[in-house]
Coordinates of C-alpha atoms and ligand atoms in Angstrom, one line a residue:
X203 CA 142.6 149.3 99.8
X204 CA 139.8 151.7 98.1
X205 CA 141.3 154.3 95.9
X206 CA 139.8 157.6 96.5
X207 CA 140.1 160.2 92.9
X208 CA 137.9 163.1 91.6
X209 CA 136.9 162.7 88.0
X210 CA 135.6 165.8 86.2
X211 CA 133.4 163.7 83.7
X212 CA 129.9 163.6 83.9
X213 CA 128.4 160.0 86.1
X214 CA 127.2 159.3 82.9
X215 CA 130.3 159.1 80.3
X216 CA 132.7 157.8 82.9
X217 CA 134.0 155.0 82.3
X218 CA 133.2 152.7 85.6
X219 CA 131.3 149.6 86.4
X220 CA 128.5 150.9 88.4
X221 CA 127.1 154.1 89.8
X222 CA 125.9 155.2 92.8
X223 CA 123.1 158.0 92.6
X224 CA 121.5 159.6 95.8
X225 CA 117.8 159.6 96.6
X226 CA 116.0 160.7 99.5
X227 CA 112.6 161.4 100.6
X228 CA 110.6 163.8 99.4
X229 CA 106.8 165.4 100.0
X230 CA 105.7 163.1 97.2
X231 CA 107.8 159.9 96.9
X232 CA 111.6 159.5 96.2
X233 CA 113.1 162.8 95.3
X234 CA 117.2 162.6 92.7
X235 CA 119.5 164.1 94.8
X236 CA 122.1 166.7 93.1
X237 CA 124.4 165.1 91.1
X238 CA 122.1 161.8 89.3
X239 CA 121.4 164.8 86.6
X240 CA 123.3 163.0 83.5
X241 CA 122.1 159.6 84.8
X242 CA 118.4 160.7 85.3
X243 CA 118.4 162.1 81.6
X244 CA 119.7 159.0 80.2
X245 CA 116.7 157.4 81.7
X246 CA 114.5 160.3 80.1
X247 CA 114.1 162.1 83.3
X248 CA 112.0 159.5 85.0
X249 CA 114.9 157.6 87.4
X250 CA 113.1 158.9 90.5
X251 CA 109.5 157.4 89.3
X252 CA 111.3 154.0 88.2
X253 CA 112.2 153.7 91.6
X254 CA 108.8 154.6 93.6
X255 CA 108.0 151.7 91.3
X256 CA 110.6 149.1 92.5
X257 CA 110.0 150.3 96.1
X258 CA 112.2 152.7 96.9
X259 CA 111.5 155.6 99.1
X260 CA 115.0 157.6 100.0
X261 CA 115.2 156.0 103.0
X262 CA 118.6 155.8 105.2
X263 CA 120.2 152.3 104.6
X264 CA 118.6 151.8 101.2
X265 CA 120.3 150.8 98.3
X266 CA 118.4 149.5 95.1
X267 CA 120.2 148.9 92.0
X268 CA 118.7 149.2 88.9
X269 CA 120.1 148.4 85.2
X270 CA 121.6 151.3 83.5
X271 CA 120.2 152.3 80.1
X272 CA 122.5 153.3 76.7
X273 CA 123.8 156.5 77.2
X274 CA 125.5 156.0 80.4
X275 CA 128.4 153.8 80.6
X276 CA 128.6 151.9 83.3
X277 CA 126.6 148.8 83.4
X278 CA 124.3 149.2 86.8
X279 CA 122.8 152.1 88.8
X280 CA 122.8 152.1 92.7
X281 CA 120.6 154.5 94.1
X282 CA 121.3 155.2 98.2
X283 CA 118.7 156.5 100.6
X284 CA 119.8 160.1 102.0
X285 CA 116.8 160.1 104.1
X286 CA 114.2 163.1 104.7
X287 CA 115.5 165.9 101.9
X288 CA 116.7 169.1 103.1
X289 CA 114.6 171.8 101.8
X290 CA 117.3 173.8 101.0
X291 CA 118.7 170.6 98.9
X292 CA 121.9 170.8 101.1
X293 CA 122.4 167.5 102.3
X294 CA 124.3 167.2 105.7
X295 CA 127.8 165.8 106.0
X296 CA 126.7 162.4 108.0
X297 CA 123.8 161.6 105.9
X298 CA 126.3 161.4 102.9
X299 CA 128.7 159.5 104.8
X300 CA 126.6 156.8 105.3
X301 CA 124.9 156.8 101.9
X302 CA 128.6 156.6 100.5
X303 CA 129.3 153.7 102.9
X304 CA 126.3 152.1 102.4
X305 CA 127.0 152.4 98.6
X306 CA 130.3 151.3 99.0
X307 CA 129.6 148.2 101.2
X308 CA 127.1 147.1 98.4
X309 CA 129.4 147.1 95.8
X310 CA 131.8 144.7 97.2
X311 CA 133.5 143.1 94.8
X312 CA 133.6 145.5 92.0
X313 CA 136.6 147.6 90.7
X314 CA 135.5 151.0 89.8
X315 CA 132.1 152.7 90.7
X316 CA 131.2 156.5 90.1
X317 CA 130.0 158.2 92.9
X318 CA 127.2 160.8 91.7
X319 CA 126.3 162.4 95.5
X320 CA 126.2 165.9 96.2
X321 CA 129.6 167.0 96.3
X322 CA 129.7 170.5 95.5
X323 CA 131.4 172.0 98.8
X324 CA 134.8 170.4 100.2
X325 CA 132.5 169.6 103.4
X326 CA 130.8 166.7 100.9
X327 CA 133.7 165.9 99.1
X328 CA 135.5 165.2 102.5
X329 CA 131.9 163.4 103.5
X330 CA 131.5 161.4 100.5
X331 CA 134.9 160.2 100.3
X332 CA 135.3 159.3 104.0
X333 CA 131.9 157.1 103.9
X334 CA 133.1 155.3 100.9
X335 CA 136.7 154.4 101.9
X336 CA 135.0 153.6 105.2
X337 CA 132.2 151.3 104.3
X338 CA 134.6 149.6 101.4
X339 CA 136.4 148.6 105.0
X340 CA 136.4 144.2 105.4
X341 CA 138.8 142.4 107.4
X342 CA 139.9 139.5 105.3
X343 CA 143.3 138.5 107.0
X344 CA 142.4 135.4 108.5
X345 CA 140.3 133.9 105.2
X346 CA 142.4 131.5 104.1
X347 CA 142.2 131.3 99.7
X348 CA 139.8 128.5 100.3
X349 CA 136.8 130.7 101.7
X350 CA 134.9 132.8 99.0
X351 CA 133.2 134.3 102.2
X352 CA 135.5 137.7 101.9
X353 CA 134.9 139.9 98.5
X354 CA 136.9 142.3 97.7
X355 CA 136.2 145.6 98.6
X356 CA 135.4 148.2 96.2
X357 CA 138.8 148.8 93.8
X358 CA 138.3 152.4 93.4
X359 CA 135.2 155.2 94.0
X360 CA 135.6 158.3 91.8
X361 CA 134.0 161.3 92.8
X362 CA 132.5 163.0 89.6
X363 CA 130.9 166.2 90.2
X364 CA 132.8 167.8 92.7
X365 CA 135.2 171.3 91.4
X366 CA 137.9 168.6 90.8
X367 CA 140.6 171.8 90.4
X368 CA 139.8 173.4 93.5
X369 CA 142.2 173.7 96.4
X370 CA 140.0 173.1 98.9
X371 CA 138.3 170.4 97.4
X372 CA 141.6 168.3 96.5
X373 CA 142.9 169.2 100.3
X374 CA 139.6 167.7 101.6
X375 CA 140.0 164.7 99.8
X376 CA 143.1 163.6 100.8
X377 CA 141.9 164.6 104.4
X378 CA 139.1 162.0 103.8
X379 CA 141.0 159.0 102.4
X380 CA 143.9 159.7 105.4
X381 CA 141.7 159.7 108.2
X382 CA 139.2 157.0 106.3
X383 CA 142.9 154.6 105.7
X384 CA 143.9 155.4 109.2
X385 CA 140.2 154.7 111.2
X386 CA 140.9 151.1 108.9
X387 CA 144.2 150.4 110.3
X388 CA 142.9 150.8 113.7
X389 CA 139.6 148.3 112.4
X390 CA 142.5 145.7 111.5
X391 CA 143.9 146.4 114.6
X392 CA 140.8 146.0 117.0
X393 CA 139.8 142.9 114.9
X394 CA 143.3 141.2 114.7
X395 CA 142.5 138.6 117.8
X396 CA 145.4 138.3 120.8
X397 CA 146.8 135.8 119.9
X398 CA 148.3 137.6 117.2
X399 CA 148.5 140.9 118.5
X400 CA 150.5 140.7 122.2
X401 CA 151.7 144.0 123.5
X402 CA 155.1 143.5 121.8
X403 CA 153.9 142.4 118.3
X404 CA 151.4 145.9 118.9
X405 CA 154.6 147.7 119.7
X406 CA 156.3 146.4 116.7
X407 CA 153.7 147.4 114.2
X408 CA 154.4 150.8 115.8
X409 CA 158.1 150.4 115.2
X410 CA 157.4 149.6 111.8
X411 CA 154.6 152.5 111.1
X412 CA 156.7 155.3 112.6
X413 CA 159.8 154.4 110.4
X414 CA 157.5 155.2 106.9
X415 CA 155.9 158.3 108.4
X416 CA 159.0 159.7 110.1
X417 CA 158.0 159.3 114.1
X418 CA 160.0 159.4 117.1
X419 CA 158.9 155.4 118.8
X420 CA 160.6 154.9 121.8
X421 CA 159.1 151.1 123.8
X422 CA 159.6 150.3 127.0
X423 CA 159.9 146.1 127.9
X424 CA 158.6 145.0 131.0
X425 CA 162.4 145.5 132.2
X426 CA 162.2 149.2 131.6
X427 CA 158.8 149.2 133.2
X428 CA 160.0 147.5 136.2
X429 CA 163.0 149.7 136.4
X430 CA 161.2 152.8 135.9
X431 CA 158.8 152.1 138.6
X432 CA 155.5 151.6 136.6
X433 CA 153.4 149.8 138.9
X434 CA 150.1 149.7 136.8
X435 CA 151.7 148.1 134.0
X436 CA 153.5 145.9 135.4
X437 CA 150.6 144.9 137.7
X438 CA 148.0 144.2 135.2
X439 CA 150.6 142.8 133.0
X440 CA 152.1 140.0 135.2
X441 CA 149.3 137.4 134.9
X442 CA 150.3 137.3 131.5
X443 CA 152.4 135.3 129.7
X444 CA 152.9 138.0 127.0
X445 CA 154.7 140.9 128.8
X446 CA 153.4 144.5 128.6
X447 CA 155.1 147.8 127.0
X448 CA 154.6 151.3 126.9
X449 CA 154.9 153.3 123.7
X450 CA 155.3 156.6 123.3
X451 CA 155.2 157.9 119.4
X452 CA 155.8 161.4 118.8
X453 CA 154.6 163.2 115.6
X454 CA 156.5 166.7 115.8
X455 CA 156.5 169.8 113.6
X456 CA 159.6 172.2 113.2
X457 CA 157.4 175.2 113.7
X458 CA 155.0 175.0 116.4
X459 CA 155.6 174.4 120.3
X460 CA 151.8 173.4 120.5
X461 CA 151.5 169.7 121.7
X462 CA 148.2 167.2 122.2
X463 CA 149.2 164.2 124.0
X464 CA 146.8 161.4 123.4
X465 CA 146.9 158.2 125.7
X466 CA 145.2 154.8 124.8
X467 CA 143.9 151.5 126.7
X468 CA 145.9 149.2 125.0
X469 CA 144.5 145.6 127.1
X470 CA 145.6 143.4 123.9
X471 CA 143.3 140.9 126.1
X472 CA 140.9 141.2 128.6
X473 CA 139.7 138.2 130.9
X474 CA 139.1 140.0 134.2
X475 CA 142.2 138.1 135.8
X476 CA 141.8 136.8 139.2
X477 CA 138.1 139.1 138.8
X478 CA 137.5 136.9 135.7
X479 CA 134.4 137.8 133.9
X480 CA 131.9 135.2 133.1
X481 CA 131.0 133.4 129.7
X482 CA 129.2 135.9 127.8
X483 CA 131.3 138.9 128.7
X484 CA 135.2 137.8 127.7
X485 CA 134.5 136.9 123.5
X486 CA 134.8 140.6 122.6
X487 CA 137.3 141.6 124.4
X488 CA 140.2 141.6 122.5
X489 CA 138.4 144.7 121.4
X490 CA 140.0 146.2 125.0
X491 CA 142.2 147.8 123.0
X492 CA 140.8 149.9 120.7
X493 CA 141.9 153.2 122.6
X494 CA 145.6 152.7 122.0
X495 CA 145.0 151.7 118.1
X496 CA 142.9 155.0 118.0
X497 CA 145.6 157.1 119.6
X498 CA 148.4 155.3 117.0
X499 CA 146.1 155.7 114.0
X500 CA 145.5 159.6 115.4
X501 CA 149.4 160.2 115.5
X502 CA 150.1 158.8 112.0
X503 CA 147.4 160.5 110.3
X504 CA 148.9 163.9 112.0
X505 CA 151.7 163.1 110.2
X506 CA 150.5 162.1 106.7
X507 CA 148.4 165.4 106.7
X508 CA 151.3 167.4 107.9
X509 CA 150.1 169.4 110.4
X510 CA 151.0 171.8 112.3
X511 CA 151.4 170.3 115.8
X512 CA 152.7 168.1 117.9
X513 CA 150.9 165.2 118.8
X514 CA 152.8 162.6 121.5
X515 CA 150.6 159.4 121.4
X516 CA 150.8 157.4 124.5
X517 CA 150.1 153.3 124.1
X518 CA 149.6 151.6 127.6
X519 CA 149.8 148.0 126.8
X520 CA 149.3 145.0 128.4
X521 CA 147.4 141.2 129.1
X522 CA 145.2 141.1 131.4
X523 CA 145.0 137.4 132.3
X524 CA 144.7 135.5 135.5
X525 CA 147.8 133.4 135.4
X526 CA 150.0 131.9 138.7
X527 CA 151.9 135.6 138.9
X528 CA 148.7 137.6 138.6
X529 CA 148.0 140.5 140.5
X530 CA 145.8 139.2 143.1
X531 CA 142.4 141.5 144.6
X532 CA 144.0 143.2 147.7
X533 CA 147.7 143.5 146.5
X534 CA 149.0 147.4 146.6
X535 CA 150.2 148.8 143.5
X536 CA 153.2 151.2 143.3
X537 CA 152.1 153.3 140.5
X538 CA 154.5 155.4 138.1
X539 CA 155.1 158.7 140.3
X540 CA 154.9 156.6 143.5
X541 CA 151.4 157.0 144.5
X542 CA 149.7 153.2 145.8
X543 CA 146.7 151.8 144.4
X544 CA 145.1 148.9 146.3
X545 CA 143.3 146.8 143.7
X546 CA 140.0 145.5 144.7
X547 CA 138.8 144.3 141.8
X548 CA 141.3 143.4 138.7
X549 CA 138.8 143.9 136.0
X550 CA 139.2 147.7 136.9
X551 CA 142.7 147.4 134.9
X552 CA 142.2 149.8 132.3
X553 CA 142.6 152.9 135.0
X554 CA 146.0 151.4 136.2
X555 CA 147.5 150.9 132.8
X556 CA 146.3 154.4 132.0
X557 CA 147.4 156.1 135.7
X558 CA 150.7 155.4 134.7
X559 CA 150.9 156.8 131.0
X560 CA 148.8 159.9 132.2
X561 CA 151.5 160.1 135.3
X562 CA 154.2 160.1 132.4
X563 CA 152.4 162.1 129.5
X564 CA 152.3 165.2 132.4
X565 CA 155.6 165.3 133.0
X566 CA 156.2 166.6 129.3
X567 CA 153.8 169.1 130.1
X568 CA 151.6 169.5 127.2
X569 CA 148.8 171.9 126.6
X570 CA 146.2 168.8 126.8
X571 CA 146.0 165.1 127.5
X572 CA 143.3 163.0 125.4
X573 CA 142.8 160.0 126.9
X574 CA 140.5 157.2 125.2
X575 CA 139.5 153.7 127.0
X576 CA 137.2 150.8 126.7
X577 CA 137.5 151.6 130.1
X578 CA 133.1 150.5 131.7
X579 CA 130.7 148.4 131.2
X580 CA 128.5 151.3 133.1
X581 CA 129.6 153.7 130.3
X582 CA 127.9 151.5 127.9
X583 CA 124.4 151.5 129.7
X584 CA 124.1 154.8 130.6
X585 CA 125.0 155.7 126.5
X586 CA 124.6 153.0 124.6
X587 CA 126.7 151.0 121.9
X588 CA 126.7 153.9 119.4
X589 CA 127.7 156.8 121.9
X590 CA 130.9 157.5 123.6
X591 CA 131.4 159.8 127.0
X592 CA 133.8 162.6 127.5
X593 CA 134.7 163.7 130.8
X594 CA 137.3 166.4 131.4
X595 CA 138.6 168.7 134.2
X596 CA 137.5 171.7 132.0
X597 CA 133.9 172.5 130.8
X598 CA 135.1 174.3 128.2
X599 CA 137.6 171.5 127.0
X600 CA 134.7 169.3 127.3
X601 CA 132.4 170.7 125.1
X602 CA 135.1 171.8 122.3
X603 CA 135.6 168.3 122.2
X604 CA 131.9 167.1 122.5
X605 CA 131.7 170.3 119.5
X606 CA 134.3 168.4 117.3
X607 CA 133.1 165.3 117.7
X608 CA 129.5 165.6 116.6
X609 CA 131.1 167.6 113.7
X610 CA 133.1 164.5 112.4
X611 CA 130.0 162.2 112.7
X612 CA 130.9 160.8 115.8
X613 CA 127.8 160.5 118.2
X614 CA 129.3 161.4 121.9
X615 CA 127.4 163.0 124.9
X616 CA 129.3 165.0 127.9
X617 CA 129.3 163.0 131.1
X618 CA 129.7 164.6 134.5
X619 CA 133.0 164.2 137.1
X620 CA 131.1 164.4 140.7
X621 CA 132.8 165.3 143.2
X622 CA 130.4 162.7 145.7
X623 CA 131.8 160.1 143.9
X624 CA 135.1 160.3 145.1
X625 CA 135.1 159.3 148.5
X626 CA 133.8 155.9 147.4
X627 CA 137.4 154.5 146.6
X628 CA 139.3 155.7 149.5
X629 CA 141.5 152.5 150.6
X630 CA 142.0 151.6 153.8
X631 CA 145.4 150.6 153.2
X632 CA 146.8 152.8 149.9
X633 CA 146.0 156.4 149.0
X634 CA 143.3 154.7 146.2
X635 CA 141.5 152.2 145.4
X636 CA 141.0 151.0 142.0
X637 CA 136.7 150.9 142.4
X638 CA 134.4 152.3 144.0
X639 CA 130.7 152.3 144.5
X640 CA 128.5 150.7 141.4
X641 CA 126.5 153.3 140.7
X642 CA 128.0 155.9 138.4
X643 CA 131.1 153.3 137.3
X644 CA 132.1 155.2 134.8
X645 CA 132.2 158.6 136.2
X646 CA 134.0 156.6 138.8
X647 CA 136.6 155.6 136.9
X648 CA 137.0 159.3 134.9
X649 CA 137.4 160.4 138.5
X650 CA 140.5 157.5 139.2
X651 CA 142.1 159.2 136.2
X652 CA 141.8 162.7 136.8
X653 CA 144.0 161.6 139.8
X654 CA 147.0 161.2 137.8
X655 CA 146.8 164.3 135.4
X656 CA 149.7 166.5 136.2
X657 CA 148.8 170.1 138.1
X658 CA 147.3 172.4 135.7
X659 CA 146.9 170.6 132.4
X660 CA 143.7 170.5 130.7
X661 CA 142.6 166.5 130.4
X662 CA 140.2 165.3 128.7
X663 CA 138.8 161.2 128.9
X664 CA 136.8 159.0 126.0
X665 CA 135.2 156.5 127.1
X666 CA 134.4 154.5 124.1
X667 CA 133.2 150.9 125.3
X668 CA 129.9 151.6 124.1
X669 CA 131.0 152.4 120.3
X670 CA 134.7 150.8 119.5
X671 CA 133.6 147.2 118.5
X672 CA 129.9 146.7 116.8
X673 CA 127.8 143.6 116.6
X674 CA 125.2 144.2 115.1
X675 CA 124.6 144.3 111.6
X676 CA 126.3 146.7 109.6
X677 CA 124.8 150.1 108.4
X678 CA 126.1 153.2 107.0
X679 CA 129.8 153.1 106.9
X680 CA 129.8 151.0 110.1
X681 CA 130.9 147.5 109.9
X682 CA 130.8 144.3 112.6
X683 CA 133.7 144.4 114.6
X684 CA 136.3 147.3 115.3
X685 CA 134.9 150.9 114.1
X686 CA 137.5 153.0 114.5
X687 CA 136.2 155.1 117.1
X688 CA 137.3 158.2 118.2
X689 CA 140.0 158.4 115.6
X690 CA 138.4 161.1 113.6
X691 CA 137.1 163.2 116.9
X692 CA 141.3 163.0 117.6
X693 CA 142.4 163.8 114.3
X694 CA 140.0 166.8 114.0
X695 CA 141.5 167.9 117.7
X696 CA 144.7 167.9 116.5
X697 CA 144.0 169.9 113.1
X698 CA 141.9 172.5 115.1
X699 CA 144.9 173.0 117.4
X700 CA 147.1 173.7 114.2
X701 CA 145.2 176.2 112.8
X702 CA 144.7 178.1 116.2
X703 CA 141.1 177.5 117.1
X704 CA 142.3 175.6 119.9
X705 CA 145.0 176.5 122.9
X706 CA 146.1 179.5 120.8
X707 CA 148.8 181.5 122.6
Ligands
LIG1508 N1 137.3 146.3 129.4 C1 136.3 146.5 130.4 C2 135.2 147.4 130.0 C3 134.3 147.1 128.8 C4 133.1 146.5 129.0 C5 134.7 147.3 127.5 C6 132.3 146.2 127.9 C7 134.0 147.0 126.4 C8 132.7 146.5 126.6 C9 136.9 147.0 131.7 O1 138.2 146.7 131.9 C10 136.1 146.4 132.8 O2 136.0 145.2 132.9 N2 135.6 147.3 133.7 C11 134.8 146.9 134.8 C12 135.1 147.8 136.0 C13 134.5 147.4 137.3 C14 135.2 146.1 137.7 C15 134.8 148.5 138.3 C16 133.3 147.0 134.4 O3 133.0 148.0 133.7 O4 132.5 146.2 134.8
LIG1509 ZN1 138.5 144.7 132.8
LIG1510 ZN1 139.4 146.4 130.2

């Protein structure tokens, strides 16, 4: 794991084994962002014009690494592309975050670089120390000792620069290397394949987490689930050879009665079942459950950073697999709370699971329910792979959230709940049906869930299919594979809540 420290030497005299400089484009070539000022004098002021030289131009993404002259210690100079300079020479909080990830993601390998970026408010500090941790991020547990293919990852980036005394500054550290640890363990999550992570070896991790941070886990087993009348659940999960759970994990604080309860798709697998999906669409999608490990990651860093809040995560787990038991198109589910669901197509089993947490998270009656699913296919068209929806049953709600996210860096657009749409899964045998027309899927399946929110609470839904596993190559602080998404846009809910900017009383 990448340590994360604040060093009040100068980038040049501290002792480290490279450092990482920031460089962005300027009217006429390359322009030394603040902080390179020791290092740029130890090349006799002319680091930006050695770098036009070799090529560089400030660029986003780029990273050119140049030897480092006497006078500064450490051996080798990375120099990271901030893109267009601000004229006010402020740089914005995600343009460092993915210059600090790109830098750290480069220096694989090594144990101790010096990251020179701007970091002279706590908004950089927090920035530059959430991009490093993040883009230091690999996934090594499956390399056996025989496979150089994994590096390490960076051993430790110290932030030099920064007012390494200041309150502030210290607090946002420690804010950046939580949330950065905890979007990781929901990347080793996501990436862990299904094999080895059923629904009850998820549920054990959580077992295990909440006895070192001090949370309330309670897990229901399939015979709970079938006891307690949880028809979604037990529906998707019965083609399975793995059974499901649900897990609820409570973070609470002695001194608020403020709670956030936040609700994941947990699919530790998902074919399709009986709907299989084709070749093409099942290799990712052990990814299916990358809402549930954003909603556990969310409740443990609550809890690291102390605040003041309660946050009741909600893990709806199960296999979705087509085997002799499985739920068949046309059964009738019995959902938690007794309403019937005839499923018509069980592919659409992310809204089942889901009905029956949101159906169970109501009854504690919360002042909001976060909900976050790799819940459409359609979700991706409409926003991409780099964008995830929010839907809500409160504008308001909707655009606080859409407000927070964009703050934390995570790209997000507000998607609509149409009231046209719902008529399109009216069953002709149970109140629902688990799909409707094609057209508008996702906001299809938003409306499914708004179904289930208890009377009067605010609800809010991510849909992050487009974002929470990446295949492309990597850039910024994003790697391949599980990102982490939503996990920050969460975290930052939960902390507004605490200090009152949110469902004050
Ligand atoms: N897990 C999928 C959605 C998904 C697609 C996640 C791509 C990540 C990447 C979900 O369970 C699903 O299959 N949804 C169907 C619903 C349809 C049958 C109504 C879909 O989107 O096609
Ligand atoms: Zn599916
Ligand atoms: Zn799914």
């Amino acid at each position: 794991m990448t340590g994360l420290t604040l060093s009040s030497s100068s980038a040049a005299a501290l002792r480290a084994d490279a450092v990482v400089v920031g460089v962005a484009k300027g009217p006429k070539g390359p322009r030394l962002a603040p902080g390179a000022e020791s290092v740029d004098d130890a090349f006799g002021g002319k680091l930006a014009a050695v770098l036009d030289t070799l090529g560089a131009t400030g660029a986003e993404g780029e990273a050119v690494k140049v030897p480092a002259p006497s006078g500064v210690k450490a051996a080798l100079v990375l120099a990271v592309g901030l893109g267009e300079a601000p004229e006010d020479d402020v740089y914005d909080a995600e343009a460092l975050r993915r210059a600090a990830g790109v830098a750290a993601r480069t220096l694989s390998g090594v144990k101790k670089a010096a990251f020179a970026l701007p970091v002279g408010t706590a908004e950089q500090v927090e920035a530059v120390g959430t991009g490093a941790v993040l883009g230091a991020y690999t996934f090594t547990a499956f390399r056996t000792e025989r496979s150089d293919s994994g590096r390490k990852p960076l051993g430790e980036a110290a932030l030099v620069g920064a007012k390494a005394r200041d309150k502030a500054v210290k607090a946002a550290l420690e804010r950046a290397l939580t949330v950065a640890e905890e979007m990781n363990r929901a990347r080793d999550l996501i990436n862990t394949p299904s094999n080895e992570l059923t629904p009850s070896l998820f549920a054990a991790q959580v077992q295990a987490a909440a006895k070192q941070y001090g949370l309330k886990v309670e897990v229901l087993d399939e015979k709970a689930l079938a006891k307690g009348g949880y028809g979604g659940l037990i529906g998707v999960g019965r083609g399975s050879a793995t059974p499901p759970r649900l897990v609820r994990v409570a973070y609470t604080h002695s001194k608020t009665a403020r709670t956030l309860a936040f609700v994941g798709k947990g699919i530790t697998y998902d074919s399709g079942g009986i709907s299989l999906k084709p070749a093409g669409h099942n290799e990712t999608m052990k990814c299916d459950m990358s809402g549930a490990a954003a909603v556990f990651a969310a409740v443990v860093a609550a809890a690291r950073l102390g605040l003041q809040v309660n946050v009741t995560g909600w893990l709806a787990l199960a296999e979705n697999m087509p085997g002799g038991d499985a739920t068949r198109p046309g059964d009738v589910l019995r959902m938690y709370g007794g309403r019937t669901v005839e499923v018509l197509n069980t592919d659409a089993e992310g809204r089942l699971v889901l009905a029956d947490a949101i159906t169970r998270a109501s009854e504690e009656s919360p002042d909001a329910i976060v909900d976050v699913a790799t819940l459409t296919g359609a979700m991706v068209l409409a926003l991409g792979t780099e964008r995830f929806g929010i839907m809500a049953n409160d504008d308001d709600f909707r655009a606080e959230v859409h407000a927070t996210a964009l703050a934390e860096g995570e790209d997000s657009w507000p998607m609509p709940l149409p009231q046209q749409l719902r008529k399109s899964f009216d069953s002709s045998v149970a109140d629902i049906a688990n799909m409707g027309v094609r057209m508008g899927g996702g906001l299809i399946a938003g409306l499914f869930l708004r179904e289930f929110v208890g009377e009067g609470i605010t609800w809010a839904h991510l849909d992050i299919a487009g974002p929470a596993f990446y295949e492309g190559t990597p850039y910024g602080y994003t790697p391949k594979g599980g990102t982490g998404s939503a996990v920050r846009t969460l975290v930052a809910l939960a902390r507004r809540t605490a200090e009152g900017e949110l469902f004050a009383r």
